mmCIF file of C-alpha atoms and ligand atoms in Angstrom:
data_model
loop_
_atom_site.group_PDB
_atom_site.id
_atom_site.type_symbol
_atom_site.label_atom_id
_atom_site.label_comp_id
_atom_site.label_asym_id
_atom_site.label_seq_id
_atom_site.Cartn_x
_atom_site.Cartn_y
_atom_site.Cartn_z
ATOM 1 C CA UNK A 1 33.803 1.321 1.540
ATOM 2 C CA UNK A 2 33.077 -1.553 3.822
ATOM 3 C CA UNK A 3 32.595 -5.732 2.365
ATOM 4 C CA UNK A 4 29.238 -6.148 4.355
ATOM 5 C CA UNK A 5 26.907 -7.949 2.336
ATOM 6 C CA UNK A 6 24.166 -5.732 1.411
ATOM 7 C CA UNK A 7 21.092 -6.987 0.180
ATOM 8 C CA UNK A 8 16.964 -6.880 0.771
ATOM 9 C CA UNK A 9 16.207 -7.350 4.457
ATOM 10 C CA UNK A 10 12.330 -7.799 4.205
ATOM 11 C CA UNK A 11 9.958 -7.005 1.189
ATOM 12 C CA UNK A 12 6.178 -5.595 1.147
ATOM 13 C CA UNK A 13 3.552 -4.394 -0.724
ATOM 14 C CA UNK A 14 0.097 -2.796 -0.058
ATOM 15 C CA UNK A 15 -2.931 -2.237 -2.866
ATOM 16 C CA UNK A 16 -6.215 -0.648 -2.612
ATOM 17 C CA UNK A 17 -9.345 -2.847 -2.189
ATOM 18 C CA UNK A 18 -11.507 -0.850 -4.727
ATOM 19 C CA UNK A 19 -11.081 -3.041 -8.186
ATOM 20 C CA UNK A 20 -11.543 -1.237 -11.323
ATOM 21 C CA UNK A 21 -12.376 -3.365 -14.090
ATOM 22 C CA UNK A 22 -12.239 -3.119 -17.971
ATOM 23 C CA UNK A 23 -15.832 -3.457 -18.111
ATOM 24 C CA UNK A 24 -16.163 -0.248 -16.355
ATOM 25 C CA UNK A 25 -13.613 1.408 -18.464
ATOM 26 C CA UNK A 26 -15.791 0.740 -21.562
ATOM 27 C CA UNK A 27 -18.894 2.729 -19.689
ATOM 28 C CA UNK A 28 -16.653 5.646 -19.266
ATOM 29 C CA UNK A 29 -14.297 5.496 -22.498
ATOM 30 C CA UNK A 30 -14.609 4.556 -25.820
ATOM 31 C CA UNK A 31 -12.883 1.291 -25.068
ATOM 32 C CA UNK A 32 -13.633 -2.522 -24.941
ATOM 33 C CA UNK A 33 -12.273 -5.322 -22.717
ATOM 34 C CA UNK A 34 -11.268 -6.864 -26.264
ATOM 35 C CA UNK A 35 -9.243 -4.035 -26.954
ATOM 36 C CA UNK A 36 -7.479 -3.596 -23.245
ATOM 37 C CA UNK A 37 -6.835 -7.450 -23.041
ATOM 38 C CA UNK A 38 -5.067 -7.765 -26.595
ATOM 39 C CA UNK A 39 -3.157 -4.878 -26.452
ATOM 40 C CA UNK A 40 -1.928 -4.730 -23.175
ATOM 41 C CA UNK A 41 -3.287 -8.213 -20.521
ATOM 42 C CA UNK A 42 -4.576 -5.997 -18.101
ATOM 43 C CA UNK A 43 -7.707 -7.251 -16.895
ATOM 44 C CA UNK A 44 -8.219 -5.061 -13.992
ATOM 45 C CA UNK A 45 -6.466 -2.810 -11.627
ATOM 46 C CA UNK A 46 -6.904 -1.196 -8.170
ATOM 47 C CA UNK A 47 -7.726 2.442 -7.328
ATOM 48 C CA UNK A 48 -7.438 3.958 -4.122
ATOM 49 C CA UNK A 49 -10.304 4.919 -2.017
ATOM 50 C CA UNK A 50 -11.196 8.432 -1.701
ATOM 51 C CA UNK A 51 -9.877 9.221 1.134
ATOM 52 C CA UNK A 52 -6.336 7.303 0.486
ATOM 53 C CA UNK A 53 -3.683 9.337 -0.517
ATOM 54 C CA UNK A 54 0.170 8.825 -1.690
ATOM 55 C CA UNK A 55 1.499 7.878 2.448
ATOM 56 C CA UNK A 56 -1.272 5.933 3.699
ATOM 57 C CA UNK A 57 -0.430 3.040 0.357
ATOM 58 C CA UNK A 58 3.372 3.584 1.322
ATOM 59 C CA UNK A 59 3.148 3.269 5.186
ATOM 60 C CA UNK A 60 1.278 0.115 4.756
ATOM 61 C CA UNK A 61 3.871 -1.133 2.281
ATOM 62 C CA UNK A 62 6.475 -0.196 4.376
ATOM 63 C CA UNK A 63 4.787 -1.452 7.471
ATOM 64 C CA UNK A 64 4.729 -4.977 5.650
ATOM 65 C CA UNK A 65 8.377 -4.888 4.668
ATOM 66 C CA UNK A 66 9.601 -4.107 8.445
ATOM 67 C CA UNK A 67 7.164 -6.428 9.320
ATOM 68 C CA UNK A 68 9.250 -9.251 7.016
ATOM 69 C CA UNK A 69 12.534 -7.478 7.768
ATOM 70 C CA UNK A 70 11.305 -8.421 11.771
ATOM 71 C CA UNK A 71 12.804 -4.418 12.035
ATOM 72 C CA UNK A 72 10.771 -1.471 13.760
ATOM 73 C CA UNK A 73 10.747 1.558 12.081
ATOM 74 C CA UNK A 74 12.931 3.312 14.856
ATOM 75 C CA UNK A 75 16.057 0.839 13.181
ATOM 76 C CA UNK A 76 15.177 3.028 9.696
ATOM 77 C CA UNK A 77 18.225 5.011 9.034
ATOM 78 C CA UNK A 78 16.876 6.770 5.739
ATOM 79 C CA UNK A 79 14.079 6.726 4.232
ATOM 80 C CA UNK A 80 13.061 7.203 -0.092
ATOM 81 C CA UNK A 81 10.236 6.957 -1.698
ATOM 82 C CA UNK A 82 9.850 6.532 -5.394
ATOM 83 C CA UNK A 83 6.766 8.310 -6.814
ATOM 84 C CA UNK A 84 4.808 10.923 -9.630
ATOM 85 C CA UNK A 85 1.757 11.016 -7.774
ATOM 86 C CA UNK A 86 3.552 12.510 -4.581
ATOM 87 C CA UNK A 87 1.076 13.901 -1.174
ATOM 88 C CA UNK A 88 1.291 17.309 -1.634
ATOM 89 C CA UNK A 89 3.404 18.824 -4.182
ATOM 90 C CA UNK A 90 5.938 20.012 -1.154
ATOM 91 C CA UNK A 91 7.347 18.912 1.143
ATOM 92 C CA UNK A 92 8.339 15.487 -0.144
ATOM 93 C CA UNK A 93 6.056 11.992 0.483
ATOM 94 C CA UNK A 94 8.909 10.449 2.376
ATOM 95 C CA UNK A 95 8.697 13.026 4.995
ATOM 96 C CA UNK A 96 4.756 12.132 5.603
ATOM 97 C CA UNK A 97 5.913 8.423 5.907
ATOM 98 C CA UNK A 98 9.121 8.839 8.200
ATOM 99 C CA UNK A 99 6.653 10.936 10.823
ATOM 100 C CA UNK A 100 3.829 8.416 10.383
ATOM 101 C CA UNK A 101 5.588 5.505 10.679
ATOM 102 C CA UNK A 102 7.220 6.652 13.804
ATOM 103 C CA UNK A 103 10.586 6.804 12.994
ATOM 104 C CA UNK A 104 13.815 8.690 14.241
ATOM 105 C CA UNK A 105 14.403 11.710 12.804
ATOM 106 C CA UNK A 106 16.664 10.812 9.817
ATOM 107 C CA UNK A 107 17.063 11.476 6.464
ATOM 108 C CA UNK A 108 14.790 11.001 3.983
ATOM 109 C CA UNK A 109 13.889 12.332 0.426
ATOM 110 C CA UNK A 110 11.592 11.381 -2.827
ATOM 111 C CA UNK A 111 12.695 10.560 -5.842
ATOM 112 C CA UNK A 112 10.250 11.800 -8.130
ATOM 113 C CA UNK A 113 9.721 12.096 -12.306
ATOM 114 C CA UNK A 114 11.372 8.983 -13.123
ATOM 115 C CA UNK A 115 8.263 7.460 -14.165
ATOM 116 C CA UNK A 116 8.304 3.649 -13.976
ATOM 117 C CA UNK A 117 12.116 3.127 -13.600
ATOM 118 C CA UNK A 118 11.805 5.236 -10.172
ATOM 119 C CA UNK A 119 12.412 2.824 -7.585
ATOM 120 C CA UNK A 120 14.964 0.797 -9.455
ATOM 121 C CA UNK A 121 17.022 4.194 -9.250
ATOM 122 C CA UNK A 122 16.789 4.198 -5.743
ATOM 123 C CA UNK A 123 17.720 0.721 -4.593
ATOM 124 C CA UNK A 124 20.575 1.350 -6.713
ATOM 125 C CA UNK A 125 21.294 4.790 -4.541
ATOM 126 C CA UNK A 126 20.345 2.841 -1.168
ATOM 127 C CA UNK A 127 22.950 -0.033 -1.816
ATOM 128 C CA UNK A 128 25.645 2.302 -2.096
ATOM 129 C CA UNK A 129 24.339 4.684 0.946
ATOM 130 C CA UNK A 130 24.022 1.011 2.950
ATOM 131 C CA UNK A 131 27.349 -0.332 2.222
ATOM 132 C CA UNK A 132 28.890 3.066 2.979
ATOM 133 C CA UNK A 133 27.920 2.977 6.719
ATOM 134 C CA UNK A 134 25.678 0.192 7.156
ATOM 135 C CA UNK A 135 22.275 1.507 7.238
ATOM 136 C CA UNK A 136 19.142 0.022 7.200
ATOM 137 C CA UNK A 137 17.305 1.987 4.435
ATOM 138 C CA UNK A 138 13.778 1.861 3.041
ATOM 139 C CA UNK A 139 12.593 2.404 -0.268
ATOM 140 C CA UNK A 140 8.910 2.775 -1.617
ATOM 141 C CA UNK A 141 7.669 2.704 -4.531
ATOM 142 C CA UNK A 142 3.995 3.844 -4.563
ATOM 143 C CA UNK A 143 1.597 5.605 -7.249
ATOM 144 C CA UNK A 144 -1.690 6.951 -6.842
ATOM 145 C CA UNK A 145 -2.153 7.544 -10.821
ATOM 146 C CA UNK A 146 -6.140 7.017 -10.506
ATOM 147 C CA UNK A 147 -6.278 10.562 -8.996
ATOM 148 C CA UNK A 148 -4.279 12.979 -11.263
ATOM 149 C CA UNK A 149 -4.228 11.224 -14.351
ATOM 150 C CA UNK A 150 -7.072 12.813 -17.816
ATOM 151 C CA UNK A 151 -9.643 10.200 -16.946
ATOM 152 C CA UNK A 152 -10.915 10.928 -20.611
ATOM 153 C CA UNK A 153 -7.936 10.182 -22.483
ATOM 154 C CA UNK A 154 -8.590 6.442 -23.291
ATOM 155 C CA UNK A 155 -5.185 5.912 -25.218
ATOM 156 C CA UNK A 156 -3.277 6.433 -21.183
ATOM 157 C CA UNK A 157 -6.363 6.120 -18.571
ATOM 158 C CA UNK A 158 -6.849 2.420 -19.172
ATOM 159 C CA UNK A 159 -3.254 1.510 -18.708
ATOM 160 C CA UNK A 160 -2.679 2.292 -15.098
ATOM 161 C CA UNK A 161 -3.314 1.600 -11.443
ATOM 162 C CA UNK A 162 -2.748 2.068 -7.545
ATOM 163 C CA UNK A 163 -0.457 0.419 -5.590
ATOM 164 C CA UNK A 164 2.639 0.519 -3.269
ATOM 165 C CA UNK A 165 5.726 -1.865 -2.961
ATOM 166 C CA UNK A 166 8.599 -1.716 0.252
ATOM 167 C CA UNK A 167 11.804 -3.424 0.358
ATOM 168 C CA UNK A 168 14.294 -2.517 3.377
ATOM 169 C CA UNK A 169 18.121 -2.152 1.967
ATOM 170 C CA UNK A 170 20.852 -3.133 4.371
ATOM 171 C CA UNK A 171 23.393 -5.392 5.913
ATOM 172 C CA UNK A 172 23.470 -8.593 7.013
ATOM 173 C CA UNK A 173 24.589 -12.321 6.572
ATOM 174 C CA UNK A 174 20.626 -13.264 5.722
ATOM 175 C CA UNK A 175 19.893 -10.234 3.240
ATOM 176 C CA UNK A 176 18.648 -11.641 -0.550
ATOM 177 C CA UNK A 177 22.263 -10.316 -1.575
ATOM 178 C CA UNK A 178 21.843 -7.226 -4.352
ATOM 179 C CA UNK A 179 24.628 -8.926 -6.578
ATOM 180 C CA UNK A 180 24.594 -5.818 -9.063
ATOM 181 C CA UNK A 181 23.093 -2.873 -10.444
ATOM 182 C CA UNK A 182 22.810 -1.134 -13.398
ATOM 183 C CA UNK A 183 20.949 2.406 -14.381
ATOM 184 C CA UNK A 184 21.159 4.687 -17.137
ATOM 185 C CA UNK A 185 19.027 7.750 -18.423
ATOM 186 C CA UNK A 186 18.611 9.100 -22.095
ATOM 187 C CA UNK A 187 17.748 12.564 -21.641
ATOM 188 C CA UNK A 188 17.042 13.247 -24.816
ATOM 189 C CA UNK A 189 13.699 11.512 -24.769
ATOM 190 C CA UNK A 190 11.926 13.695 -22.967
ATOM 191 C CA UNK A 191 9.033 14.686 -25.259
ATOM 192 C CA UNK A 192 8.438 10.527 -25.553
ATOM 193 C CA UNK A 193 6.467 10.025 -22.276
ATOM 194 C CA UNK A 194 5.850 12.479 -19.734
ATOM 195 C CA UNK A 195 3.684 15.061 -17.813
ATOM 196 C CA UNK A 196 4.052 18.420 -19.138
ATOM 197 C CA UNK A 197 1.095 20.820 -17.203
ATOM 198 C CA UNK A 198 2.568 21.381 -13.284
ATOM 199 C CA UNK A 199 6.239 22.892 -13.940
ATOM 200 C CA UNK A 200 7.786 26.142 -14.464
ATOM 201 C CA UNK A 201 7.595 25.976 -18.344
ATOM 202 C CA UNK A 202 3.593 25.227 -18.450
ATOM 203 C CA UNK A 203 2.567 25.479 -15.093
ATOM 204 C CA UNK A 204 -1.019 24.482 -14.207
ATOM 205 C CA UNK A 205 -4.069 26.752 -16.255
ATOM 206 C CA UNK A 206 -7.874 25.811 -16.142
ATOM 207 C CA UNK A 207 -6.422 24.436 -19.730
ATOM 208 C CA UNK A 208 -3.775 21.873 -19.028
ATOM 209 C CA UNK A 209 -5.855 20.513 -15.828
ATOM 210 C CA UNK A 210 -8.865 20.461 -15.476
ATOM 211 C CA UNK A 211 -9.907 19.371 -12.345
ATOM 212 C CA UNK A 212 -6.683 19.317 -11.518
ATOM 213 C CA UNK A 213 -6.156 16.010 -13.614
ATOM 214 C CA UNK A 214 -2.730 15.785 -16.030
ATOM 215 C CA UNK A 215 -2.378 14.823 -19.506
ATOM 216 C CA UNK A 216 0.285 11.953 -19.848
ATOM 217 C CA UNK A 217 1.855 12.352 -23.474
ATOM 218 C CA UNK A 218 2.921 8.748 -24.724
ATOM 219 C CA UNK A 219 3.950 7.972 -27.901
ATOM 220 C CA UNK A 220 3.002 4.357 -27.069
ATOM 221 C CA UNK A 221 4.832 2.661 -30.072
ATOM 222 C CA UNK A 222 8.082 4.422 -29.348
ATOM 223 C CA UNK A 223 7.918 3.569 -25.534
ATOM 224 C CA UNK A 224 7.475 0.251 -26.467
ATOM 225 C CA UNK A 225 10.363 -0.144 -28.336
ATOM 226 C CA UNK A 226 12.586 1.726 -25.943
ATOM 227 C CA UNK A 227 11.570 0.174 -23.202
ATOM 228 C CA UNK A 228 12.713 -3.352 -24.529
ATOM 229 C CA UNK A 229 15.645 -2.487 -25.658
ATOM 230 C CA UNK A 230 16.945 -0.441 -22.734
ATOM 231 C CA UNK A 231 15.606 -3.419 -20.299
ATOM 232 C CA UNK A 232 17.311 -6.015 -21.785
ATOM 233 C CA UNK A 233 20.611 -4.601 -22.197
ATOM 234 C CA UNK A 234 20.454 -3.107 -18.524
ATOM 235 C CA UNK A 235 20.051 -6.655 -17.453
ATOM 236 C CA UNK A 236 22.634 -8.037 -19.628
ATOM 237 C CA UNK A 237 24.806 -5.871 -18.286
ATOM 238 C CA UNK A 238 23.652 -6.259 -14.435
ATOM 239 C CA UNK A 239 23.928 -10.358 -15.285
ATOM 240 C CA UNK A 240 27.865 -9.613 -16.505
ATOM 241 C CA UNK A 241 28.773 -7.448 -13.417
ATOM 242 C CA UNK A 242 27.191 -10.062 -11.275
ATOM 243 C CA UNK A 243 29.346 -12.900 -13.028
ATOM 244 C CA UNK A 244 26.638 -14.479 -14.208
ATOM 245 C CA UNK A 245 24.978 -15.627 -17.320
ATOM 246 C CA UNK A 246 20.539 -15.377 -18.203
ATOM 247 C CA UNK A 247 21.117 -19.146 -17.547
ATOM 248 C CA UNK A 248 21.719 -18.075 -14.294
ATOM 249 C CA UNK A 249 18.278 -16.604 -13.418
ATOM 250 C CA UNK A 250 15.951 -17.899 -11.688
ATOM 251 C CA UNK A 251 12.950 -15.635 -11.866
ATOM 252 C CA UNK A 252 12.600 -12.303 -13.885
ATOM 253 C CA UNK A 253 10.668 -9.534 -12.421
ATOM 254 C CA UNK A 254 10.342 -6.944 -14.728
ATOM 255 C CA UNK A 255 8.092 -3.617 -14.828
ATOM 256 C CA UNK A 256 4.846 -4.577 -15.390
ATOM 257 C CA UNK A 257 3.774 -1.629 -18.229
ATOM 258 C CA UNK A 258 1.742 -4.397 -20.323
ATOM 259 C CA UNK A 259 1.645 -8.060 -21.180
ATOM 260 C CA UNK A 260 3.814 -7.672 -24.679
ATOM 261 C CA UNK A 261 6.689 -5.331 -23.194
ATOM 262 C CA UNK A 262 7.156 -8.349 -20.509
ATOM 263 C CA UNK A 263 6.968 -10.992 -23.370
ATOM 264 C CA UNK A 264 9.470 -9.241 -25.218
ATOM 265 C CA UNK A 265 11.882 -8.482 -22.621
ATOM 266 C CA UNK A 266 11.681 -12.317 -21.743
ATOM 267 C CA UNK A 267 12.690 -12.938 -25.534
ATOM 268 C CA UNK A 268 15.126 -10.720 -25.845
ATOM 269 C CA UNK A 269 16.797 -11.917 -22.519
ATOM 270 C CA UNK A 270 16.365 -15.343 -23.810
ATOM 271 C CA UNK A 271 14.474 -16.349 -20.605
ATOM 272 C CA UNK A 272 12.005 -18.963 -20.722
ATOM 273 C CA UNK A 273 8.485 -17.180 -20.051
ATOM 274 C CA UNK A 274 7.752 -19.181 -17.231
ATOM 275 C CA UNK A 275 11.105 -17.632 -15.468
ATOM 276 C CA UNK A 276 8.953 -14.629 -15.691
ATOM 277 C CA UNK A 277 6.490 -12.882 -13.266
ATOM 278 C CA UNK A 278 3.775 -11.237 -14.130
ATOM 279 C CA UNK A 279 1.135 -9.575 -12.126
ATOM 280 C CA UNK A 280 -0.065 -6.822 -14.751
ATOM 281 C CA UNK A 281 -3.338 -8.574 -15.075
ATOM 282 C CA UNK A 282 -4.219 -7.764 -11.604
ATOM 283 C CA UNK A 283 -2.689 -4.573 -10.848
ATOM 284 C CA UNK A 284 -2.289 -3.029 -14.228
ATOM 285 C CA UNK A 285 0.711 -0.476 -14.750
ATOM 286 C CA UNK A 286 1.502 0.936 -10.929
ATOM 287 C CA UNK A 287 4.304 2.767 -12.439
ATOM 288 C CA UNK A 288 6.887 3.187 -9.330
ATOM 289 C CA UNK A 289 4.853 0.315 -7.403
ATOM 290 C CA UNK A 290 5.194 -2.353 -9.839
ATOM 291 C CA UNK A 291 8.684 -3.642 -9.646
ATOM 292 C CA UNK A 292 8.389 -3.971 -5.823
ATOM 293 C CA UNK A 293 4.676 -5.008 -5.774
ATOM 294 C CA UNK A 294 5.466 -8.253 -8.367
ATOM 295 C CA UNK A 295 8.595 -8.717 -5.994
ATOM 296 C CA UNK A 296 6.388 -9.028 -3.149
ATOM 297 C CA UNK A 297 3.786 -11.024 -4.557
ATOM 298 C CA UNK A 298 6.557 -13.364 -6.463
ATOM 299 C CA UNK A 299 8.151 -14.005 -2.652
ATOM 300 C CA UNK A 300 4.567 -14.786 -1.165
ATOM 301 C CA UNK A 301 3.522 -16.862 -3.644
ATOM 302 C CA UNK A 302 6.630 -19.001 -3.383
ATOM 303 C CA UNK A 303 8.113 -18.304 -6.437
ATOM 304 C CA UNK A 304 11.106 -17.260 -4.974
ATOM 305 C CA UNK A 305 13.202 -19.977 -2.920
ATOM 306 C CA UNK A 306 16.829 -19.740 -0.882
ATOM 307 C CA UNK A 307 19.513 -19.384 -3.768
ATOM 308 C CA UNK A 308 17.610 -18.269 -6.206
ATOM 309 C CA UNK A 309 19.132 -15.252 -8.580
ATOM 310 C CA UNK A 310 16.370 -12.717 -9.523
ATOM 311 C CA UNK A 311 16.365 -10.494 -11.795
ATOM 312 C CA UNK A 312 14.323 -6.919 -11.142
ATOM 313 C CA UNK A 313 14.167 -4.449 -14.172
ATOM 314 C CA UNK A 314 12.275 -1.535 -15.038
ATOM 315 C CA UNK A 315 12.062 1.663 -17.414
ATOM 316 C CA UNK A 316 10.251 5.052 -17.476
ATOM 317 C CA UNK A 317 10.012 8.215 -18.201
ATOM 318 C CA UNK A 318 13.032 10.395 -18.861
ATOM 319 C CA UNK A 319 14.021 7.813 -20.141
ATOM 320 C CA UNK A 320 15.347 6.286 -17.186
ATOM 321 C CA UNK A 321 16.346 2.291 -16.562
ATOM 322 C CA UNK A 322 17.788 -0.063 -14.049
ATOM 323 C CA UNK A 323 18.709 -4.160 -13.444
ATOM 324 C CA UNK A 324 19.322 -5.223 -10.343
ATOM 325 C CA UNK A 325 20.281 -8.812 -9.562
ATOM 326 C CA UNK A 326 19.587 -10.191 -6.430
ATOM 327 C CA UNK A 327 20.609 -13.763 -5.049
ATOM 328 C CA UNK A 328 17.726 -15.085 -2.109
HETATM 329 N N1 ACO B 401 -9.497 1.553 -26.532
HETATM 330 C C1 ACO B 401 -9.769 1.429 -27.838
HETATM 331 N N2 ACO B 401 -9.019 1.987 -28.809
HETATM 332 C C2 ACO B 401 -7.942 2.692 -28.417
HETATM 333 C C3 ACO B 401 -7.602 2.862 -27.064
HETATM 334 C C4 ACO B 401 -8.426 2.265 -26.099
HETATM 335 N N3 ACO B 401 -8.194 2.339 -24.779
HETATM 336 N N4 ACO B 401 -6.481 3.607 -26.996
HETATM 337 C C5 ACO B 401 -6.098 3.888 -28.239
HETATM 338 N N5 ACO B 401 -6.993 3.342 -29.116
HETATM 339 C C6 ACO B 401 -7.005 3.399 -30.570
HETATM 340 C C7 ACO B 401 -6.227 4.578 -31.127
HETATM 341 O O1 ACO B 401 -7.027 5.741 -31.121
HETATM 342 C C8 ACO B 401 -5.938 4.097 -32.521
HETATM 343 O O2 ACO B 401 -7.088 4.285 -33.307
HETATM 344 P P1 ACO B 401 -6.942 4.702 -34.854
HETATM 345 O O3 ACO B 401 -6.213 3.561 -35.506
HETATM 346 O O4 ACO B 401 -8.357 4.845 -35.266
HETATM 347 O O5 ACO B 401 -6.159 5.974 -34.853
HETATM 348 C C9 ACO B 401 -5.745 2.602 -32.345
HETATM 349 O O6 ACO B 401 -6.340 2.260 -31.072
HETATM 350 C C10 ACO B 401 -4.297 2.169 -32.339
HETATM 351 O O7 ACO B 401 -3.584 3.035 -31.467
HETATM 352 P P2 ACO B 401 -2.067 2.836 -31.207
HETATM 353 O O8 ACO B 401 -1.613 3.861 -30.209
HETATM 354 O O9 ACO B 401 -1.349 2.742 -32.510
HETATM 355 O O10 ACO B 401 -2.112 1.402 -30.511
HETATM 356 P P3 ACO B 401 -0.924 0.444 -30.169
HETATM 357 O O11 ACO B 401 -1.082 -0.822 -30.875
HETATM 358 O O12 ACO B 401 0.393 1.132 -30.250
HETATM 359 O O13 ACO B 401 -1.217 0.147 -28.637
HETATM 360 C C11 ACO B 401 -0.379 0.827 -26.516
HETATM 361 C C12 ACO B 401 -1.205 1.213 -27.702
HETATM 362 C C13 ACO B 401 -1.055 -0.304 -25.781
HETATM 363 C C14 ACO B 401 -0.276 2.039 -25.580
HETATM 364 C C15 ACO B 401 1.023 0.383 -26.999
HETATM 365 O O14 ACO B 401 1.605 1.347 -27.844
HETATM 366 C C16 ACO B 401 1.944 0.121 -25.878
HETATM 367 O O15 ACO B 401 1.805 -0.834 -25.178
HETATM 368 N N6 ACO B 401 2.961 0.993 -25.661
HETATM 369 C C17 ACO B 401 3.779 0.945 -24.533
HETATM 370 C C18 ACO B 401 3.396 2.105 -23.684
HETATM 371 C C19 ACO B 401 3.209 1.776 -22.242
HETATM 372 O O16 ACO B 401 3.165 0.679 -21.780
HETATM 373 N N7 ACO B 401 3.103 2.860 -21.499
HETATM 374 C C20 ACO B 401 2.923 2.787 -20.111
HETATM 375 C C21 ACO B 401 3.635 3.911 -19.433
HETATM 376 S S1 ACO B 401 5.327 3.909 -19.781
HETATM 377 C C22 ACO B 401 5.996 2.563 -19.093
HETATM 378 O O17 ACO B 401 5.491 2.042 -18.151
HETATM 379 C C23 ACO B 401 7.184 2.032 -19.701
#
């Protein structure tokens, strides 16, 4: 292993123009702005036009982030892409996004059913595939949840959104430095959150998916709880590999799943709330998107400057987490 300095070369994100409010929600479901706003802060979120799919939100992430990076794609050396909502069930969304993009003809692969914590996983895979040879990788995160999810089922529909978020991993002396990483998965969780209908064990009936829509099951209460806990001790730990202390940090981005899992990772961490980002007003919860979409939108709003130590963290399904600590 090589000492190059690996870190975030450019950053991007792409959402859909159609806004979906909680107003319209509460025509569809037996819901109420009231009852979105205080239990969760999401206002509204974005849905993808009709004929948008998976690769068109991640190419125009991705174009953004080479864009930032000042990289064409032919510089790619890998390419992953976080998702649930994949293209086509095979071959993999990554390989729709290497051939649109225009890039050579490298590797590249999805890393699919980690729910939220998704792209989180695969920075933390792209750092060490970087610093191993130097390659300039890109990693999505993008979710098209609007299309597959039960649009009836108002205790998961109202939650979540569309979006896509890029960040090129690689070398070089001007990189936002990835200082640390931590991930971990507790596998015996899986009956907690997932998506059962669409696998060998309940594949898809006239049943389980109608209309070809999923069932998410959430035990909402336990989620919450796990998802606090295992995101402040990742970053607790990320902070300690890094050398550093929460006094350290600069901004928190965290996974934006609703307005009181943010709060209480902030408290738990200790973090003033202003040192925290939050977009899930906007956007709602864009599952893989969100940690790279509030990164992007943190940068371009100037809430990032030179120096500053930022802290990304995110959970999902599985359960999976990851911290990553990153020095601009
Ligand atoms: N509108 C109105 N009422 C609703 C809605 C809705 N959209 N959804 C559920 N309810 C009702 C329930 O039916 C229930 O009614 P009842 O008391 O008559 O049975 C009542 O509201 C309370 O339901 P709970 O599930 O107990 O509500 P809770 O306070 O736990 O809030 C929530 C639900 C927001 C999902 C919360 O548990 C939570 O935030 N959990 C975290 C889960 C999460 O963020 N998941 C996202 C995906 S995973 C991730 O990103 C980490």
């Amino acid at each position: 292993m090589n000492d190059t300095r690996i870190g975030l070369l450019g950053l991007g994100a792409y959402v859909p123009e159609k806004v979906m409010t909680n107003a319209e929600w509460s025509r569809l479901v037996d819901t109420s702005d009231e009852w979105i706003v205080a239990r969760t802060g999401i206002h509204r979120r974005r849905f993808a036009a009709e004929d948008e799919n998976t690769a068109d939100l991640a190419v125009h992430a991705a174009r953004a982030a080479l864009d930032d990076a000042g990289l064409e794609p032919e510089a790619l050396d890998e390419i992953i892409v976080a998702t649930d909502t994949p293209e086509v069930y095979s071959p993999d969304t990554a390989s729709f996004v290497q051939h649109r993009l225009g890039a050579r003809q490298i590797p590249t692969y999805d890393l699919g059913g980690s729910g939220c914590a998704g792209f989180l996983q695969a920075v933390d895979v792209a750092r060490s595939r970087a610093r191993e040879a130097d390659r300039h990788i890109l990693v999505i995160g993008v979710e098209v949840l609007s299309r597959l999810m039960n649009l009836t089922d108002r205790s998961t529909c109202v939650l979540f959104g569309d979006g896509a978020g890029a960040v090129i991993v690689g070398p070089g002396d001007h990189a936002a430095e990835i200082l640390a990483s931590v991930t971990g998965t507790d596998g015996s969780r899986t009956d907690i959150l997932g998506i059962e209908a669409g696998g060998t064990r309940t594949p898809f009936s006239a049943e389980n998916s109608p209309d070809g829509r999923m069932d998410v099951t959430m035990h909402g209460q336990t989620v919450f709880k796990q998802a606090v806990r295992h995101m402040s001790a990742a970053s607790l730990k990320a902070l300690e590999r890094a050398g550093l202390s929460r006094d350290d940090v600069d901004l928190v981005v965290p996974h934006q799943a609703n307005l009181r899992i943010i709060n209480a990772v902030g408290k738990a961490l200790r973090v003033p709330l202003e040192k925290v980002f939050v977009n899930v007003q906007e956007y709602g919860n864009t599952g893989s998107a969100s940690v790279p979409l509030a990164l992007a939108q943190a940068h371009e709003q100037g809430r990032i400057q030179d120096g500053d130590v930022v802290l990304l963290t995110s959970f999902g399904a599985g359960f999976h987490w990851g911290s990553v600590v990153v020095r601009f």
